Amino acid sequence: MPTRIFLNLIGGRWVASRTGKTLRNINPARKDDVVGEFQASSPEDVDAAVNAAAEAWKTWRLTPAPQRAQILYRAGQNLVERKEQYAQEMTREMGKVLAETRGDVQEAIDTAFYMAGEGRRLFGVTTPSELRNKFAMSVRMPVGVCGMIAPWNFPMAIPSWKLLPALVCGNTCVIKPATDTPLSTINLVQALVDAGLPPGVVNVVTGSGSQVGMRLVEHPRVQAISFTGSSEVGRVVGQTAAGLFKPCSLEMGGKNAMIVLDDANLDLALDGALWGAFGTTGQRCTATSRIIVHRDIAKEFIREFVDRAEDLKVGDGLDESVQVGPQINRQQIETSIRYCEIARKEGAKLMTGGKPLTKGAYANGYFFAPTVFAKVKPGMRIAQEEVFGPVVSILECSSFDEAIAISNGIQYGLSTSLYTRDVNRAFRAMRDLEAGITYINAPTIGAEVHLPFGGVKQTGNGHREGGIGAIDFYTTWKSVYVDYSDKLQRAQIDTGE
Ligand code: UN1
């Protein structure tokens, strides 16, 4: 079969990049399987896309929000109909197992329907004026052209968190998909185009961060930036946007802890730990990468957990019986290898895994064995730094307070979890865990689209995706005063009459 060539979407037309170059998208489970060639775009392509988005904004911002929402409803319906095809294509380009890519498409469907509902809300605030015969209100206004930089681990869900709220709020968009997973973003956008989205309202430019991403951040006509990715890149994006006084939402790393207390339902905690640590091959920002377990149950927990980790079936995510797919690329495999070396040198005890899987059916993909380290101490790098792979550290604690202190003793603050049957401790944890998300008796993954998603500390810069958090980011408040007294009334001065 000839390799499929995918184009950029600019001003409603699918066009090739001016560079004439493409980037190859391969299946991480089978490196000889080429998903397609995607445009290796240049800053000039970004400029064309931003101009198209700015032009489209003139009419899109005036389209009534409930009408904008109709397009989202139809796009959601298109995704429902294409769910299986898009999930298969996502597994092929990203690697995670089919059950999870179906979930990823479902997350975009949920976001489409939720955000479509916002079309008939987008509530503002009315409030009494301090003056007579005067009316006061705050209304939500769109921001303008929004630039979006998406990660590869949720190739459709996370672009949907960015595009769909931005659209219903009346913004137009230029999105740069992750270089490893552009097809799923294109599929999402195709669902919108087929739903009747006017030309230029969403534009897609594929390519590298340095050529495409940075131009988006710097472009004077881009009014807001939404970025999900590494802290390293996020720092540059955030600093650049700050210099231009551009609103910028950053979602970055995590080192998420699951605390298992001595009164926990152990079986439940084991199920949760396995799913939290090895779901998506550990490549979620919210992945469980530290398990803080009470000393009294540690031995039993570790033995059972290691047994279950060894039983996981690793392989090509297109095989329905596989539980853990490949990592996304060579670089991520190298990061996992490097952190396993670091952990060993620091004195952590390797219980299972610790190396890439390279033999037989694994030879042609980026596979890494589910890896568990025990005897990890809070200050070790393996307990502090994000790996973004199937590598989990087990730490021990002797009290609830110590567990909270260990969980909080990191630079990140995305997700946390506590397993206990003690309601008092559960409520203290909900208050005291430093994180944007806390789960009780569930692992650190599993956020739902109608709640704010994001973290504290170095995970983010205070913004949220999902739910009302996204509406807050993609709108700006305008306060409006209407004086119907027919005379000059001075605020703060003429208030005594
Ligand atoms: C991520 O962790 O990278 O909460 C995103 C979850 C998913 C989204 C995760 N709904 O597990």
Coordinates of C-alpha atoms and ligand atoms in Angstrom, one line a residue:
M1 CA 0.0 0.0 0.0
P2 CA 1.4 3.4 -0.9
T3 CA 2.3 5.6 2.1
R4 CA -0.5 8.1 2.9
I5 CA 0.4 11.7 2.8
F6 CA -1.4 14.1 5.2
L7 CA -1.6 17.8 4.7
N8 CA -2.0 20.9 6.8
L9 CA -5.5 22.5 7.2
I10 CA -5.3 26.2 6.5
G11 CA -8.3 28.4 5.8
G12 CA -10.5 25.4 5.1
R13 CA -8.1 23.8 2.6
W14 CA -5.8 20.8 3.0
V15 CA -2.5 22.1 1.8
A16 CA 1.1 21.0 1.6
S17 CA 3.8 22.9 3.6
R18 CA 5.9 25.4 1.7
T19 CA 9.0 23.4 2.8
G20 CA 8.0 20.5 0.6
K21 CA 9.3 18.2 3.4
T22 CA 7.4 15.6 5.4
L23 CA 7.9 13.8 8.7
R24 CA 7.3 10.1 9.0
N25 CA 4.8 8.8 11.6
I26 CA 5.5 5.2 12.5
N27 CA 3.8 2.5 14.6
P28 CA 5.8 2.2 17.8
A29 CA 4.8 -1.5 18.1
R30 CA 6.1 -2.2 14.6
K31 CA 8.6 0.2 13.3
D32 CA 8.3 -0.9 9.7
D33 CA 4.6 0.0 9.7
V34 CA 4.4 3.6 8.4
V35 CA 1.1 5.3 9.5
G36 CA 1.7 8.3 7.1
E37 CA 3.9 11.2 6.1
F38 CA 2.9 14.5 7.7
Q39 CA 4.0 18.0 6.7
A40 CA 7.3 19.3 8.2
S41 CA 6.0 22.8 8.3
S42 CA 7.8 26.1 8.7
P43 CA 7.1 29.4 10.5
E44 CA 5.6 30.7 7.2
D45 CA 3.0 27.9 7.3
V46 CA 2.1 29.0 10.8
D47 CA 1.8 32.6 9.6
A48 CA -0.7 31.6 6.9
A49 CA -2.7 29.6 9.4
V50 CA -2.8 32.4 11.9
N51 CA -3.9 34.8 9.2
A52 CA -6.7 32.4 8.2
A53 CA -7.8 32.1 11.9
A54 CA -7.8 35.9 12.4
E55 CA -9.9 36.3 9.3
A56 CA -12.3 33.6 10.4
W57 CA -12.6 35.1 13.9
K58 CA -14.4 38.2 12.4
T59 CA -17.5 36.1 11.7
W60 CA -17.1 33.2 14.2
R61 CA -17.1 35.5 17.2
L62 CA -20.4 36.9 16.0
T63 CA -22.0 33.5 15.5
P64 CA -24.4 32.9 18.4
A65 CA -22.9 30.4 20.9
P66 CA -25.8 28.0 20.6
Q67 CA -25.1 27.8 16.9
R68 CA -21.4 27.2 17.5
A69 CA -22.5 24.5 19.9
Q70 CA -24.6 22.8 17.2
I71 CA -21.4 22.1 15.3
L72 CA -19.8 20.6 18.4
Y73 CA -22.9 18.3 18.9
R74 CA -22.6 17.1 15.3
A75 CA -18.8 16.6 15.6
G76 CA -19.4 14.6 18.8
Q77 CA -21.9 12.5 16.8
N78 CA -19.3 12.0 14.0
L79 CA -16.8 10.8 16.6
V80 CA -19.4 8.3 18.0
E81 CA -19.8 6.9 14.5
R82 CA -16.1 6.8 13.8
K83 CA -15.0 5.7 17.3
E84 CA -13.6 2.3 16.4
Q85 CA -11.8 3.5 13.3
Y86 CA -10.2 6.4 15.1
A87 CA -9.2 4.2 18.1
Q88 CA -7.5 1.7 15.7
E89 CA -5.6 4.5 14.0
M90 CA -4.6 5.9 17.4
T91 CA -3.3 2.6 18.6
R92 CA -1.3 2.4 15.4
E93 CA 0.4 5.7 15.8
M94 CA 0.6 5.9 19.6
G95 CA 0.8 2.4 20.8
K96 CA -1.6 2.3 23.7
V97 CA -4.0 -0.6 23.8
L98 CA -7.3 -0.5 22.0
A99 CA -9.4 -0.3 25.2
E100 CA -7.5 2.9 26.1
T101 CA -7.6 4.5 22.6
R102 CA -11.4 3.8 22.6
G103 CA -11.4 5.7 25.9
D104 CA -9.3 8.5 24.4
V105 CA -11.9 9.0 21.6
Q106 CA -14.7 8.7 24.2
E107 CA -13.0 11.5 26.1
A108 CA -13.2 13.7 23.0
I109 CA -16.9 12.7 22.6
D110 CA -17.6 13.6 26.2
T111 CA -15.8 16.9 25.8
A112 CA -17.8 17.7 22.6
F113 CA -21.1 17.1 24.3
Y114 CA -20.2 18.9 27.5
M115 CA -18.8 21.9 25.7
A116 CA -21.7 22.0 23.3
G117 CA -23.9 22.3 26.4
E118 CA -21.9 25.4 27.4
G119 CA -23.2 27.0 24.2
R120 CA -26.4 27.6 26.1
R121 CA -24.7 28.7 29.3
L122 CA -21.4 30.6 29.1
F123 CA -22.9 32.3 32.1
G124 CA -21.8 35.8 33.1
V125 CA -22.8 37.8 36.2
T126 CA -25.2 40.6 36.8
T127 CA -25.0 42.7 39.9
P128 CA -26.6 45.9 41.2
S129 CA -25.0 49.1 40.4
E130 CA -24.1 51.5 43.3
L131 CA -25.9 54.2 41.3
R132 CA -29.6 54.7 40.5
N133 CA -31.0 53.7 37.1
K134 CA -27.8 52.0 36.1
F135 CA -27.3 48.4 35.2
A136 CA -24.1 46.4 35.6
M137 CA -23.0 43.0 34.3
S138 CA -19.9 41.0 33.4
V139 CA -20.0 39.0 30.2
R140 CA -17.6 36.4 28.8
M141 CA -15.9 37.5 25.6
P142 CA -13.8 35.3 23.3
V143 CA -10.0 35.9 23.4
G144 CA -9.3 35.8 19.6
V145 CA -6.9 33.4 17.9
C146 CA -5.7 30.7 20.2
G147 CA -2.5 28.7 19.6
M148 CA -2.4 25.1 20.9
I149 CA 0.5 22.7 21.3
A150 CA -0.6 19.1 22.0
P151 CA 1.2 16.1 23.5
W152 CA 1.3 12.6 22.1
N153 CA 0.0 10.6 25.0
F154 CA -3.7 11.5 24.7
P155 CA -3.6 12.3 21.0
M156 CA -7.3 13.1 20.6
A157 CA -8.6 13.7 24.1
I158 CA -6.1 16.5 24.9
P159 CA -6.6 18.3 21.6
S160 CA -10.3 18.1 22.3
W161 CA -9.8 19.7 25.8
K162 CA -8.2 22.6 24.0
L163 CA -10.1 23.0 20.7
L164 CA -13.7 22.4 21.8
P165 CA -14.0 24.9 24.7
A166 CA -12.1 27.5 22.7
L167 CA -14.6 27.1 19.8
V168 CA -17.7 27.3 21.8
C169 CA -16.4 30.4 23.5
G170 CA -16.0 32.0 20.0
N171 CA -12.3 31.7 19.4
T172 CA -10.5 30.5 16.3
C173 CA -7.6 28.1 16.6
V174 CA -4.3 27.0 15.2
I175 CA -3.2 23.6 16.6
K176 CA 0.1 21.9 16.4
P177 CA -0.3 18.2 17.0
A178 CA 2.5 16.2 18.6
T179 CA 5.0 15.1 16.0
D180 CA 4.5 11.4 17.0
T181 CA 0.7 11.4 16.9
P182 CA -0.6 13.9 14.3
L183 CA -3.2 11.6 12.8
S184 CA -5.5 11.6 15.8
T185 CA -5.6 15.4 15.9
I186 CA -6.4 15.5 12.2
N187 CA -9.2 12.9 12.7
L188 CA -10.7 15.1 15.5
V189 CA -10.5 18.1 13.2
Q190 CA -12.0 16.2 10.3
A191 CA -15.0 15.4 12.6
L192 CA -15.4 19.1 13.1
V193 CA -15.0 20.0 9.5
D194 CA -17.6 17.3 8.5
A195 CA -19.9 18.8 11.1
G196 CA -19.9 22.1 9.2
L197 CA -17.1 24.1 10.9
P198 CA -16.5 27.2 8.7
P199 CA -13.2 27.5 6.9
G200 CA -10.3 29.0 9.0
V201 CA -12.0 28.5 12.4
V202 CA -9.6 25.6 13.1
N203 CA -6.3 25.2 11.4
V204 CA -3.8 22.4 11.8
V205 CA -0.1 22.8 11.2
T206 CA 2.1 19.7 11.7
G207 CA 5.8 19.8 12.4
S208 CA 8.4 20.4 15.0
G209 CA 8.3 22.5 18.2
S210 CA 11.1 24.7 17.1
Q211 CA 9.6 25.5 13.7
V212 CA 5.9 25.4 14.3
G213 CA 5.4 25.6 18.1
M214 CA 7.6 28.5 18.8
R215 CA 6.2 30.6 15.9
L216 CA 2.8 30.0 17.3
V217 CA 3.8 31.2 20.7
E218 CA 5.6 34.3 19.3
H219 CA 3.1 35.3 16.7
P220 CA 1.7 38.7 17.4
R221 CA -1.8 37.8 16.2
V222 CA -2.1 34.8 18.5
Q223 CA -3.8 36.0 21.6
A224 CA -3.5 32.9 23.9
I225 CA -1.5 29.8 24.1
S226 CA -2.4 26.4 25.5
F227 CA 0.5 23.9 26.0
T228 CA 0.7 20.4 27.3
G229 CA 4.1 18.7 27.5
S230 CA 7.3 18.5 29.3
S231 CA 8.3 21.1 32.0
E232 CA 11.5 21.8 30.0
V233 CA 9.6 22.9 26.9
G234 CA 6.8 24.5 29.1
R235 CA 9.3 26.8 30.7
V236 CA 10.4 28.2 27.4
V237 CA 6.8 28.5 26.2
G238 CA 5.7 30.2 29.4
Q239 CA 8.6 32.6 29.5
T240 CA 8.2 33.6 25.9
A241 CA 4.4 34.1 26.3
A242 CA 5.0 36.1 29.5
G243 CA 7.3 38.5 27.6
L244 CA 4.5 39.1 25.2
F245 CA 1.9 39.4 28.0
K246 CA 0.0 36.5 26.4
P247 CA -2.3 34.3 28.5
C248 CA -0.7 30.9 28.5
S249 CA -2.0 27.7 30.0
L250 CA 0.7 25.1 30.8
E251 CA 0.1 21.5 31.8
M252 CA 3.4 19.7 32.5
G253 CA 4.9 17.0 34.6
G254 CA 3.9 14.9 37.6
K255 CA 5.3 12.5 40.1
N256 CA 2.0 11.2 41.3
A257 CA 1.8 9.3 44.5
M258 CA -0.7 6.7 45.7
I259 CA -0.8 6.2 49.4
V260 CA -1.8 2.8 50.7
L261 CA -2.6 2.9 54.5
D262 CA -2.6 -0.2 56.7
D263 CA -6.5 -0.2 56.8
A264 CA -6.8 -0.2 53.0
N265 CA -8.7 -2.8 51.0
L266 CA -5.4 -4.4 49.8
D267 CA -6.9 -6.1 46.7
L268 CA -8.5 -2.9 45.6
A269 CA -5.2 -1.0 46.1
L270 CA -3.3 -3.5 44.1
D271 CA -5.7 -3.3 41.2
G272 CA -5.5 0.5 41.4
A273 CA -1.7 0.5 41.6
L274 CA -1.4 -1.8 38.6
W275 CA -3.7 0.3 36.5
G276 CA -2.3 3.7 37.7
A277 CA 1.3 2.7 37.1
F278 CA 1.2 0.6 33.9
G279 CA -2.0 1.9 32.1
T280 CA -0.9 3.8 29.0
T281 CA 2.6 2.2 29.7
G282 CA 3.1 4.7 32.4
Q283 CA 2.9 7.5 29.9
R284 CA 0.3 9.7 31.5
C285 CA 1.1 13.0 33.3
T286 CA -1.1 11.5 36.0
A287 CA 0.5 8.1 36.0
T288 CA 1.1 6.6 39.5
S289 CA 4.8 6.7 39.7
R290 CA 5.2 6.5 43.5
I291 CA 3.4 4.1 45.8
I292 CA 3.7 5.1 49.4
V293 CA 2.8 2.0 51.4
H294 CA 2.4 1.5 55.2
R295 CA 5.3 -0.5 56.6
D296 CA 2.9 -3.0 58.2
I297 CA 1.5 -4.2 54.9
A298 CA 4.5 -3.3 52.7
K299 CA 5.9 -6.8 52.4
E300 CA 2.7 -8.4 51.3
F301 CA 1.8 -5.5 49.0
I302 CA 5.1 -5.6 47.2
R303 CA 5.1 -9.3 46.7
E304 CA 1.6 -9.3 45.3
F305 CA 2.2 -6.2 43.2
V306 CA 5.4 -7.6 41.6
D307 CA 3.6 -10.8 40.8
R308 CA 0.8 -9.0 39.1
A309 CA 3.2 -6.7 37.2
E310 CA 5.0 -9.8 35.9
D311 CA 1.7 -11.3 34.7
L312 CA 0.9 -8.2 32.5
K313 CA 0.9 -9.0 28.9
V314 CA 3.1 -6.5 27.0
G315 CA 2.7 -6.3 23.2
D316 CA 1.1 -4.6 20.2
G317 CA -1.9 -2.7 21.4
L318 CA -4.0 -3.8 18.4
D319 CA -4.0 -7.3 20.0
E320 CA -7.1 -7.2 22.3
S321 CA -5.4 -9.5 24.8
V322 CA -2.5 -7.2 25.3
Q323 CA -2.5 -5.0 28.5
V324 CA 0.6 -2.9 28.1
G325 CA 1.6 -1.4 24.7
P326 CA 5.0 0.0 23.6
Q327 CA 6.5 3.3 24.6
I328 CA 6.1 6.0 22.1
N329 CA 9.7 6.2 20.7
R330 CA 13.4 5.5 21.2
Q331 CA 13.9 8.6 23.3
Q332 CA 11.3 7.5 25.8
I333 CA 12.9 4.0 26.0
E334 CA 16.2 5.7 26.7
T335 CA 14.7 7.8 29.4
S336 CA 13.4 4.6 31.1
I337 CA 16.8 2.9 30.8
R338 CA 18.5 5.9 32.2
Y339 CA 16.2 6.2 35.2
C340 CA 16.6 2.5 36.0
E341 CA 20.4 3.0 36.1
I342 CA 20.0 6.0 38.3
A343 CA 17.7 4.2 40.7
R344 CA 20.0 1.2 41.0
K345 CA 23.0 3.5 41.7
E346 CA 21.0 5.3 44.3
G347 CA 20.4 2.1 46.1
A348 CA 16.8 1.3 45.1
K349 CA 16.0 -2.4 44.8
L350 CA 14.9 -3.6 41.4
M351 CA 12.1 -6.1 41.9
T352 CA 11.1 -6.8 38.3
G353 CA 11.7 -5.4 34.8
G354 CA 14.3 -2.7 34.5
K355 CA 15.1 -3.2 30.8
P356 CA 13.7 -2.9 27.3
L357 CA 12.1 -6.0 25.7
T358 CA 13.9 -6.7 22.5
K359 CA 13.6 -10.4 21.7
G360 CA 11.2 -12.2 19.3
A361 CA 8.0 -10.2 18.6
Y362 CA 9.4 -7.3 20.6
A363 CA 12.4 -6.8 18.4
N364 CA 10.5 -4.5 16.0
G365 CA 9.0 -2.1 18.6
Y366 CA 9.8 0.2 21.6
F367 CA 8.8 -2.1 24.4
F368 CA 9.9 -1.9 28.0
A369 CA 9.2 -4.4 30.8
P370 CA 6.9 -3.2 33.6
T371 CA 9.4 -2.2 36.3
V372 CA 9.1 -2.0 40.0
F373 CA 11.6 -0.5 42.4
A374 CA 11.4 -1.1 46.2
K375 CA 13.4 0.4 49.0
V376 CA 13.1 3.8 47.4
K377 CA 13.8 6.8 49.7
P378 CA 12.0 10.1 49.2
G379 CA 15.1 12.1 48.3
M380 CA 16.2 9.8 45.5
R381 CA 16.0 11.1 42.0
I382 CA 13.8 8.1 41.0
A383 CA 11.3 9.4 43.7
Q384 CA 11.5 13.0 42.5
E385 CA 11.8 13.1 38.7
E386 CA 9.3 12.2 36.1
V387 CA 10.1 9.1 34.0
F388 CA 7.0 8.9 31.8
G389 CA 7.4 5.2 31.3
P390 CA 6.3 1.9 33.0
V391 CA 8.6 2.4 36.0
V392 CA 7.1 2.7 39.5
S393 CA 8.8 3.3 42.9
I394 CA 7.6 1.9 46.2
L395 CA 8.4 3.9 49.3
E396 CA 7.4 3.0 52.8
C397 CA 5.9 5.1 55.6
S398 CA 5.0 4.5 59.2
S399 CA 2.2 6.9 59.6
F400 CA -0.5 8.9 57.7
D401 CA 1.4 12.2 58.4
E402 CA 4.6 10.8 57.1
A403 CA 2.8 9.6 53.9
I404 CA 1.4 13.0 53.3
A405 CA 4.8 14.6 53.8
I406 CA 6.4 12.2 51.3
S407 CA 3.7 12.8 48.8
N408 CA 4.1 16.5 49.1
G409 CA 7.9 16.5 49.1
I410 CA 8.3 17.0 45.4
Q411 CA 8.3 19.9 42.9
Y412 CA 5.2 18.7 41.1
G413 CA 1.5 18.7 42.2
L414 CA -0.7 17.0 39.6
S415 CA -2.5 14.0 40.9
T416 CA -2.6 12.0 44.2
S417 CA -4.5 9.1 45.7
L418 CA -5.2 7.6 49.1
Y419 CA -6.4 4.1 49.9
T420 CA -8.1 3.9 53.3
R421 CA -11.4 3.0 55.0
D422 CA -11.0 5.8 57.5
V423 CA -13.2 8.8 56.6
N424 CA -11.3 11.2 58.8
R425 CA -8.0 10.5 57.2
A426 CA -9.6 10.6 53.8
F427 CA -10.9 14.1 54.4
R428 CA -7.5 15.3 55.9
A429 CA -5.8 14.0 52.7
M430 CA -8.3 15.8 50.5
R431 CA -7.3 19.0 52.3
D432 CA -3.6 18.5 52.7
L433 CA -2.3 16.7 49.6
E434 CA -0.7 19.3 47.4
A435 CA -2.1 18.5 44.1
G436 CA -4.7 19.6 41.5
I437 CA -6.4 16.2 41.7
T438 CA -7.0 13.8 44.7
Y439 CA -8.6 10.4 44.4
I440 CA -9.9 8.4 47.4
N441 CA -9.8 4.6 46.9
A442 CA -9.0 5.0 43.2
P443 CA -5.7 5.4 41.4
T444 CA -4.1 8.7 40.3
I445 CA -5.6 8.4 36.7
G446 CA -9.1 8.7 35.6
A447 CA -10.1 12.3 35.4
E448 CA -13.5 13.1 33.9
V449 CA -13.9 15.9 31.4
H450 CA -16.4 18.1 33.3
L451 CA -14.1 18.7 36.2
P452 CA -11.1 21.0 36.2
F453 CA -7.8 19.2 35.2
G454 CA -4.4 20.6 36.2
G455 CA -1.9 20.8 39.0
V456 CA -0.2 23.1 41.5
K457 CA 3.5 23.8 42.0
Q458 CA 5.7 23.1 39.0
T459 CA 3.0 21.0 37.2
G460 CA 1.3 24.1 35.8
N461 CA 0.9 27.9 36.0
G462 CA -2.5 28.0 37.7
H463 CA -4.8 27.4 34.7
R464 CA -7.1 24.4 34.3
E465 CA -8.4 22.4 31.4
G466 CA -11.7 20.6 31.5
G467 CA -15.0 21.8 32.9
I468 CA -15.4 25.4 33.8
G469 CA -11.6 25.8 34.1
A470 CA -11.4 25.7 30.3
I471 CA -14.2 28.2 29.9
D472 CA -12.3 30.5 32.2
F473 CA -9.2 30.2 30.1
Y474 CA -10.8 30.7 26.7
T475 CA -12.8 33.8 27.7
T476 CA -12.0 37.2 29.1
W477 CA -14.3 39.2 31.3
K478 CA -15.8 42.4 30.0
S479 CA -17.7 44.5 32.6
V480 CA -20.5 46.5 31.1
Y481 CA -22.3 49.5 32.7
V482 CA -25.5 50.8 31.2
D483 CA -26.7 54.2 32.6
Y484 CA -30.4 54.9 31.9
S485 CA -30.7 57.9 34.2
D486 CA -30.1 60.5 31.5
K487 CA -27.6 62.3 33.7
L488 CA -23.9 62.1 34.6
Q489 CA -23.5 59.9 37.6
R490 CA -20.1 59.6 39.1
A491 CA -19.1 56.3 40.7
Q492 CA -17.7 56.5 44.2
I493 CA -18.8 60.2 44.3
D494 CA -22.5 60.6 43.6
T495 CA -23.5 57.6 45.8
G496 CA -24.9 59.4 48.8
E497 CA -28.2 60.6 47.3
Ligands
UN1_1 C1 -2.7 12.6 31.4 O1 -2.5 12.2 32.5 O2 -1.8 12.8 30.6 O3 -7.2 11.4 33.9 C2 -4.1 12.9 30.9 C3 -6.9 10.5 33.0 C4 -7.3 10.9 31.6 C5 -6.5 12.0 31.1 C6 -5.0 11.9 31.5 N1 -8.7 11.1 31.5 O4 -6.4 9.5 33.3

